[in-house]
GROMACS .gro file of N, CA and C in nm:
model
  408
    1GLU      N    1   9.095   1.714   2.205
    1GLU     CA    2   9.221   1.715   2.145
    1GLU      C    3   9.269   1.646   2.227
    2THR      N    4   9.274   1.701   2.371
    2THR     CA    5   9.374   1.611   2.477
    2THR      C    6   9.393   1.439   2.414
    3VAL      N    7   9.275   1.385   2.437
    3VAL     CA    8   9.243   1.239   2.432
    3VAL      C    9   9.339   1.193   2.339
    4ARG      N   10   9.284   1.270   2.203
    4ARG     CA   11   9.321   1.270   2.085
    4ARG      C   12   9.443   1.262   2.074
    5ILE      N   13   9.566   1.326   2.115
    5ILE     CA   14   9.707   1.373   2.152
    5ILE      C   15   9.728   1.191   2.215
    6GLU      N   16   9.682   1.196   2.338
    6GLU     CA   17   9.643   1.120   2.448
    6GLU      C   18   9.685   0.965   2.316
    7SER      N   19   9.609   0.925   2.224
    7SER     CA   20   9.587   0.818   2.200
    7SER      C   21   9.688   0.825   2.072
    8GLY      N   22   9.732   0.930   2.057
    8GLY     CA   23   9.820   0.896   1.900
    8GLY      C   24   9.768   0.900   1.787
    9ARG      N   25   9.634   0.988   1.804
    9ARG     CA   26   9.580   0.939   1.657
    9ARG      C   27   9.574   1.050   1.562
   10PRO      N   28   9.634   1.069   1.407
   10PRO     CA   29   9.675   1.253   1.328
   10PRO      C   30   9.548   1.263   1.280
   11LEU      N   31   9.528   1.412   1.282
   11LEU     CA   32   9.415   1.412   1.276
   11LEU      C   33   9.429   1.528   1.102
   12PHE      N   34   9.410   1.467   1.003
   12PHE     CA   35   9.381   1.502   0.896
   12PHE      C   36   9.403   1.657   0.860
   13GLY      N   37   9.474   1.751   0.804
   13GLY     CA   38   9.461   1.857   0.829
   13GLY      C   39   9.575   1.941   0.901
   14VAL      N   40   9.591   1.865   1.008
   14VAL     CA   41   9.662   1.945   1.110
   14VAL      C   42   9.846   1.821   1.129
   15ASP      N   43   9.824   1.715   1.181
   15ASP     CA   44   9.956   1.608   1.186
   15ASP      C   45   9.967   1.534   1.011
   16THR      N   46   9.899   1.560   0.910
   16THR     CA   47   9.925   1.468   0.765
   16THR      C   48   9.865   1.564   0.663
   17ASP      N   49   9.848   1.592   0.590
   17ASP     CA   50   9.796   1.637   0.460
   17ASP      C   51   9.810   1.573   0.314
   18THR      N   52   9.760   1.632   0.216
   18THR     CA   53   9.752   1.508   0.094
   18THR      C   54   9.967   1.437   0.079
   19ASP      N   55  10.061   1.478   0.133
   19ASP     CA   56  10.166   1.483   0.093
   19ASP      C   57  10.242   1.316   0.162
   20THR      N   58  10.132   1.341   0.326
   20THR     CA   59  10.155   1.229   0.409
   20THR      C   60  10.112   1.109   0.302
   21ILE      N   61  10.140   1.029   0.357
   21ILE     CA   62  10.204   0.917   0.305
   21ILE      C   63  10.146   0.797   0.480
   22PRO      N   64  10.021   0.722   0.437
   22PRO     CA   65  10.026   0.652   0.560
   22PRO      C   66  10.091   0.555   0.671
   23LEU      N   67  10.230   0.499   0.573
   23LEU     CA   68  10.288   0.485   0.652
   23LEU      C   69  10.412   0.536   0.702
   24GLU      N   70  10.379   0.726   0.726
   24GLU     CA   71  10.461   0.775   0.775
   24GLU      C   72  10.473   0.842   0.944
   25ALA      N   73  10.292   0.829   0.888
   25ALA     CA   74  10.194   0.878   1.019
   25ALA      C   75  10.107   0.751   1.103
   26GLY      N   76  10.245   0.634   1.073
   26GLY     CA   77  10.180   0.476   1.161
   26GLY      C   78   9.998   0.435   1.178
   27LEU      N   79   9.971   0.534   0.973
   27LEU     CA   80   9.871   0.440   0.973
   27LEU      C   81   9.802   0.289   0.905
   28GLU      N   82   9.908   0.223   0.914
   28GLU     CA   83   9.892   0.124   0.789
   28GLU      C   84   9.834   0.012   0.836
   29ASP      N   85   9.845   0.013   0.960
   29ASP     CA   86   9.688  -0.123   1.059
   29ASP      C   87   9.542  -0.069   1.055
   30ARG      N   88   9.516   0.028   0.997
   30ARG     CA   89   9.408   0.124   0.964
   30ARG      C   90   9.366   0.152   0.824
   31ALA      N   91   9.482   0.182   0.740
   31ALA     CA   92   9.487   0.230   0.617
   31ALA      C   93   9.502   0.159   0.558
   32ILE      N   94   9.583   0.067   0.508
   32ILE     CA   95   9.607   0.023   0.372
   32ILE      C   96   9.558  -0.092   0.397
   33SER      N   97   9.521  -0.197   0.243
   33SER     CA   98   9.477  -0.298   0.207
   33SER      C   99   9.586  -0.387   0.134
   34ARG      N  100   9.621  -0.464   0.225
   34ARG     CA  101   9.721  -0.575   0.104
   34ARG      C  102   9.668  -0.671  -0.002
   35THR      N  103   9.518  -0.691   0.077
   35THR     CA  104   9.441  -0.741  -0.061
   35THR      C  105   9.362  -0.759  -0.142
   36LYS      N  106   9.334  -0.562  -0.130
   36LYS     CA  107   9.219  -0.493  -0.205
   36LYS      C  108   9.283  -0.464  -0.400
   37GLY      N  109   9.170  -0.454  -0.426
   37GLY     CA  110   9.265  -0.424  -0.566
   37GLY      C  111   9.347  -0.262  -0.572
   38CYS      N  112   9.373  -0.247  -0.670
   38CYS     CA  113   9.377  -0.123  -0.688
   38CYS      C  114   9.345   0.043  -0.604
   39TYR      N  115   9.498   0.122  -0.596
   39TYR     CA  116   9.442   0.213  -0.552
   39TYR      C  117   9.507   0.322  -0.553
   40VAL      N  118   9.474   0.466  -0.566
   40VAL     CA  119   9.568   0.597  -0.575
   40VAL      C  120   9.644   0.568  -0.443
   41GLY      N  121   9.784   0.533  -0.507
   41GLY     CA  122   9.915   0.574  -0.391
   41GLY      C  123   9.974   0.468  -0.364
   42GLN      N  124   9.887   0.327  -0.451
   42GLN     CA  125   9.950   0.215  -0.453
   42GLN      C  126  10.019   0.141  -0.400
   43GLU      N  127  10.126   0.199  -0.519
   43GLU     CA  128  10.232   0.247  -0.639
   43GLU      C  129  10.354   0.247  -0.528
   44VAL      N  130  10.357   0.333  -0.422
   44VAL     CA  131  10.440   0.388  -0.318
   44VAL      C  132  10.433   0.348  -0.262
   45ILE      N  133  10.348   0.302  -0.147
   45ILE     CA  134  10.325   0.198  -0.036
   45ILE      C  135  10.364   0.077  -0.030
   46VAL      N  136  10.382   0.015  -0.200
   46VAL     CA  137  10.464  -0.128  -0.281
   46VAL      C  138  10.593  -0.090  -0.205
   47ARG      N  139  10.631   0.024  -0.309
   47ARG     CA  140  10.776   0.030  -0.315
   47ARG      C  141  10.872   0.029  -0.148
   48VAL      N  142  10.772   0.132  -0.106
   48VAL     CA  143  10.831   0.165   0.030
   48VAL      C  144  10.814   0.058   0.114
   49ILE      N  145  10.689  -0.052   0.075
   49ILE     CA  146  10.702  -0.172   0.253
   49ILE      C  147  10.752  -0.268   0.141
   50ASP      N  148  10.749  -0.339   0.010
   50ASP     CA  149  10.851  -0.477  -0.047
   50ASP      C  150  10.984  -0.398  -0.114
   51ARG      N  151  11.017  -0.311  -0.120
   51ARG     CA  152  11.136  -0.262  -0.142
   51ARG      C  153  11.252  -0.145  -0.061
   52GLY      N  154  11.161  -0.076   0.033
   52GLY     CA  155  11.249  -0.031   0.116
   52GLY      C  156  11.204  -0.064   0.286
   53HIS      N  157  11.164  -0.213   0.298
   53HIS     CA  158  11.153  -0.246   0.412
   53HIS      C  159  11.061  -0.134   0.531
   54GLY      N  160  10.973  -0.114   0.450
   54GLY     CA  161  10.928  -0.034   0.529
   54GLY      C  162  10.977   0.111   0.595
   55ARG      N  163  11.083   0.156   0.595
   55ARG     CA  164  11.117   0.245   0.576
   55ARG      C  165  11.148   0.373   0.507
   56VAL      N  166  11.054   0.470   0.597
   56VAL     CA  167  11.000   0.571   0.524
   56VAL      C  168  11.089   0.767   0.614
   57ALA      N  169  11.082   0.840   0.479
   57ALA     CA  170  11.219   0.900   0.551
   57ALA      C  171  11.172   1.020   0.714
   58ARG      N  172  11.047   0.993   0.727
   58ARG     CA  173  10.992   1.061   0.855
   58ARG      C  174  10.930   0.988   0.901
   59ARG      N  175  10.905   0.998   1.063
   59ARG     CA  176  10.743   0.921   1.078
   59ARG      C  177  10.720   0.983   1.188
   60LEU      N  178  10.587   0.966   1.188
   60LEU     CA  179  10.507   1.048   1.305
   60LEU      C  180  10.527   0.980   1.454
   61VAL      N  181  10.590   1.033   1.587
   61VAL     CA  182  10.627   0.969   1.731
   61VAL      C  183  10.494   1.077   1.815
   62GLY      N  184  10.518   1.005   1.943
   62GLY     CA  185  10.448   1.090   2.047
   62GLY      C  186  10.612   1.092   2.167
   63LEU      N  187  10.623   1.297   2.187
   63LEU     CA  188  10.683   1.322   2.277
   63LEU      C  189  10.630   1.377   2.361
   64THR      N  190  10.698   1.400   2.493
   64THR     CA  191  10.649   1.361   2.640
   64THR      C  192  10.755   1.502   2.674
   65LEU      N  193  10.780   1.579   2.767
   65LEU     CA  194  10.839   1.716   2.812
   65LEU      C  195  10.829   1.699   2.949
   66PRO      N  196  10.925   1.782   3.034
   66PRO     CA  197  10.888   1.756   3.150
   66PRO      C  198  10.749   1.843   3.232
   67GLY      N  199  10.736   1.758   3.320
   67GLY     CA  200  10.574   1.866   3.380
   67GLY      C  201  10.605   2.030   3.382
   68ASP      N  202  10.692   2.092   3.398
   68ASP     CA  203  10.731   2.207   3.367
   68ASP      C  204  10.743   2.294   3.269
   69ALA      N  205  10.753   2.236   3.174
   69ALA     CA  206  10.826   2.242   3.017
   69ALA      C  207  10.621   2.337   2.971
   70ALA      N  208  10.672   2.473   2.913
   70ALA     CA  209  10.578   2.478   2.819
   70ALA      C  210  10.456   2.390   2.697
   71VAL      N  211  10.397   2.410   2.686
   71VAL     CA  212  10.313   2.350   2.575
   71VAL      C  213  10.434   2.370   2.451
   72PRO      N  214  10.447   2.343   2.319
   72PRO     CA  215  10.535   2.368   2.229
   72PRO      C  216  10.384   2.383   2.121
   73ALA      N  217  10.474   2.517   2.042
   73ALA     CA  218  10.372   2.529   1.934
   73ALA      C  219  10.377   2.446   1.815
   74PRO      N  220  10.257   2.468   1.739
   74PRO     CA  221  10.297   2.381   1.658
   74PRO      C  222  10.358   2.388   1.572
   75ARG      N  223  10.424   2.354   1.436
   75ARG     CA  224  10.547   2.353   1.385
   75ARG      C  225  10.607   2.410   1.467
   76ALA      N  226  10.671   2.420   1.575
   76ALA     CA  227  10.788   2.401   1.646
   76ALA      C  228  10.899   2.309   1.617
   77ALA      N  229  11.037   2.384   1.551
   77ALA     CA  230  11.148   2.328   1.572
   77ALA      C  231  11.168   2.198   1.640
   78LEU      N  232  11.229   2.041   1.556
   78LEU     CA  233  11.261   1.971   1.662
   78LEU      C  234  11.419   1.955   1.617
   79THR      N  235  11.532   1.971   1.708
   79THR     CA  236  11.653   1.991   1.682
   79THR      C  237  11.708   1.824   1.746
   80ALA      N  238  11.850   1.795   1.744
   80ALA     CA  239  11.954   1.729   1.718
   80ALA      C  240  12.045   1.758   1.758
   81GLY      N  241  12.123   1.837   1.814
   81GLY     CA  242  12.232   1.897   1.810
   81GLY      C  243  12.197   2.038   1.756
   82SER      N  244  12.227   2.011   1.651
   82SER     CA  245  12.225   2.186   1.567
   82SER      C  246  12.232   2.164   1.409
   83LYS      N  247  12.150   2.016   1.421
   83LYS     CA  248  12.017   1.988   1.305
   83LYS      C  249  11.938   2.001   1.293
   84GLU      N  250  11.824   2.011   1.236
   84GLU     CA  251  11.663   2.038   1.267
   84GLU      C  252  11.648   1.848   1.167
   85ILE      N  253  11.597   1.783   1.316
   85ILE     CA  254  11.483   1.689   1.260
   85ILE      C  255  11.362   1.645   1.205
   86GLY      N  256  11.278   1.776   1.254
   86GLY     CA  257  11.110   1.782   1.215
   86GLY      C  258  11.054   1.871   1.314
   87ARG      N  259  10.941   1.859   1.288
   87ARG     CA  260  10.911   1.973   1.367
   87ARG      C  261  10.724   1.875   1.434
   88VAL      N  262  10.652   1.956   1.502
   88VAL     CA  263  10.610   1.953   1.630
   88VAL      C  264  10.505   1.966   1.524
   89THR      N  265  10.310   1.922   1.562
   89THR     CA  266  10.197   1.901   1.481
   89THR      C  267  10.091   1.903   1.598
   90SER      N  268  10.120   1.858   1.675
   90SER     CA  269   9.987   1.871   1.812
   90SER      C  270  10.011   1.871   1.953
   91ALA      N  271   9.963   1.967   2.007
   91ALA     CA  272  10.059   1.906   2.119
   91ALA      C  273   9.963   2.010   2.247
   92VAL      N  274   9.954   1.949   2.336
   92VAL     CA  275   9.873   1.978   2.471
   92VAL      C  276   9.914   1.944   2.623
   93PHE      N  277   9.859   2.035   2.690
   93PHE     CA  278   9.931   1.970   2.875
   93PHE      C  279   9.791   1.872   2.869
   94SER      N  280   9.808   1.751   2.923
   94SER     CA  281   9.778   1.580   3.002
   94SER      C  282   9.795   1.594   3.089
   95PRO      N  283   9.639   1.588   3.140
   95PRO     CA  284   9.603   1.550   3.306
   95PRO      C  285   9.656   1.436   3.293
   96ALA      N  286   9.628   1.341   3.260
   96ALA     CA  287   9.662   1.205   3.265
   96ALA      C  288   9.834   1.192   3.306
   97LEU      N  289   9.901   1.257   3.222
   97LEU     CA  290  10.053   1.274   3.242
   97LEU      C  291  10.117   1.398   3.309
   98ALA      N  292  10.019   1.494   3.362
   98ALA     CA  293  10.117   1.577   3.399
   98ALA      C  294  10.201   1.649   3.360
   99ARG      N  295  10.188   1.686   3.254
   99ARG     CA  296  10.351   1.678   3.171
   99ARG      C  297  10.243   1.683   3.030
  100PRO      N  298  10.262   1.826   2.959
  100PRO     CA  299  10.323   1.837   2.828
  100PRO      C  300  10.356   1.763   2.699
  101ILE      N  301  10.261   1.711   2.610
  101ILE     CA  302  10.276   1.562   2.505
  101ILE      C  303  10.224   1.689   2.413
  102ALA      N  304  10.254   1.641   2.251
  102ALA     CA  305  10.309   1.642   2.111
  102ALA      C  306  10.333   1.563   2.043
  103LEU      N  307  10.243   1.574   1.910
  103LEU     CA  308  10.326   1.446   1.796
  103LEU      C  309  10.374   1.568   1.750
  104GLY      N  310  10.492   1.519   1.692
  104GLY     CA  311  10.540   1.554   1.559
  104GLY      C  312  10.653   1.444   1.462
  105TYR      N  313  10.683   1.464   1.325
  105TYR     CA  314  10.715   1.459   1.261
  105TYR      C  315  10.904   1.405   1.343
  106VAL      N  316  10.964   1.308   1.277
  106VAL     CA  317  11.084   1.348   1.262
  106VAL      C  318  11.155   1.230   1.238
  107GLN      N  319  11.270   1.290   1.206
  107GLN     CA  320  11.353   1.151   1.029
  107GLN      C  321  11.353   1.082   1.141
  108ARG      N  322  11.371   0.941   1.042
  108ARG     CA  323  11.385   0.783   1.060
  108ARG      C  324  11.446   0.773   1.199
  109ASP      N  325  11.644   0.838   1.151
  109ASP     CA  326  11.724   0.759   1.273
  109ASP      C  327  11.633   0.847   1.378
  110PHE      N  328  11.550   0.929   1.441
  110PHE     CA  329  11.543   0.909   1.559
  110PHE      C  330  11.423   0.899   1.614
  111VAL      N  331  11.298   0.816   1.546
  111VAL     CA  332  11.194   0.763   1.558
  111VAL      C  333  11.219   0.671   1.736
  112ALA      N  334  11.318   0.627   1.735
  112ALA     CA  335  11.287   0.510   1.860
  112ALA      C  336  11.235   0.568   2.006
  113PRO      N  337  11.184   0.526   2.116
  113PRO     CA  338  11.169   0.523   2.211
  113PRO      C  339  11.243   0.530   2.348
  114GLY      N  340  11.242   0.675   2.374
  114GLY     CA  341  11.346   0.721   2.441
  114GLY      C  342  11.476   0.813   2.365
  115THR      N  343  11.439   0.858   2.256
  115THR     CA  344  11.558   0.931   2.200
  115THR      C  345  11.550   1.049   2.271
  116VAL      N  346  11.662   1.134   2.295
  116VAL     CA  347  11.578   1.290   2.351
  116VAL      C  348  11.623   1.379   2.208
  117VAL      N  349  11.512   1.480   2.191
  117VAL     CA  350  11.534   1.625   2.062
  117VAL      C  351  11.508   1.757   2.167
  118HIS      N  352  11.551   1.763   2.117
  118HIS     CA  353  11.513   1.930   2.129
  118HIS      C  354  11.361   2.017   2.061
  119VAL      N  355  11.341   2.042   2.147
  119VAL     CA  356  11.185   2.142   2.081
  119VAL      C  357  11.228   2.274   2.112
  120ALA      N  358  11.188   2.376   2.007
  120ALA     CA  359  11.238   2.510   1.991
  120ALA      C  360  11.128   2.556   2.135
  121ASP      N  361  11.206   2.673   2.199
  121ASP     CA  362  11.103   2.756   2.311
  121ASP      C  363  11.055   2.639   2.394
  122SER      N  364  11.101   2.442   2.427
  122SER     CA  365  10.979   2.437   2.530
  122SER      C  366  11.071   2.344   2.643
  123GLY      N  367  11.244   2.332   2.489
  123GLY     CA  368  11.308   2.223   2.568
  123GLY      C  369  11.360   2.103   2.563
  124ASP      N  370  11.409   2.000   2.621
  124ASP     CA  371  11.389   1.830   2.547
  124ASP      C  372  11.229   1.805   2.601
  125ALA      N  373  11.278   1.686   2.519
  125ALA     CA  374  11.148   1.592   2.515
  125ALA      C  375  11.204   1.476   2.495
  126ILE      N  376  11.140   1.375   2.471
  126ILE     CA  377  11.205   1.218   2.473
  126ILE      C  378  11.091   1.174   2.407
  127VAL      N  379  11.103   1.082   2.284
  127VAL     CA  380  11.044   1.044   2.222
  127VAL      C  381  10.975   0.923   2.250
  128THR      N  382  10.865   0.911   2.235
  128THR     CA  383  10.782   0.869   2.349
  128THR      C  384  10.673   0.720   2.227
  129ALA      N  385  10.695   0.639   2.293
  129ALA     CA  386  10.595   0.501   2.171
  129ALA      C  387  10.445   0.597   2.199
  130LEU      N  388  10.376   0.506   2.096
  130LEU     CA  389  10.202   0.547   2.094
  130LEU      C  390  10.145   0.446   2.105
  131PRO      N  391   9.985   0.428   2.167
  131PRO     CA  392   9.990   0.559   2.277
  131PRO      C  393  10.087   0.615   2.330
  132LEU      N  394  10.009   0.783   2.369
  132LEU     CA  395  10.079   0.822   2.536
  132LEU      C  396  10.019   0.768   2.628
  133VAL      N  397   9.934   0.796   2.633
  133VAL     CA  398   9.818   0.732   2.763
  133VAL      C  399   9.759   0.602   2.698
  134PRO      N  400   9.808   0.488   2.737
  134PRO     CA  401   9.679   0.360   2.705
  134PRO      C  402   9.596   0.348   2.709
  135LEU      N  403   9.500   0.323   2.652
  135LEU     CA  404   9.329   0.342   2.652
  135LEU      C  405   9.314   0.187   2.731
  136GLN      N  406   9.225   0.277   2.833
  136GLN     CA  407   9.128   0.192   2.918
  136GLN      C  408   9.074   0.102   2.927
   0.00000   0.00000   0.00000
């Protein structure tokens, strides 16, 4: 589980579900073919990529917290100011980074690495590019 989260790999039923499109979860490189024939959901994907320039309402991001912070609870609210902007989906303590890390969905205005968000009951976190720990 720790390696999965460090690698930024979403798990179906935890980080994704039947309402998640691959573009939100960052799966476009390994889950979408632009050359394959028709498939379920193709119209939505084409509409987002071609007409919406790939912009989705929310996106799965990595989150890093201070070393002394509590590991966020699943479904913990993510806020910016007084506005709820998303939810944590998976979280663990990363021995490689010596701090709690998490995956979560945030609204598109908060996906830039370096953005500070607040995690309920855990404090501030920094949006971090995936993978959180580079593969070696």
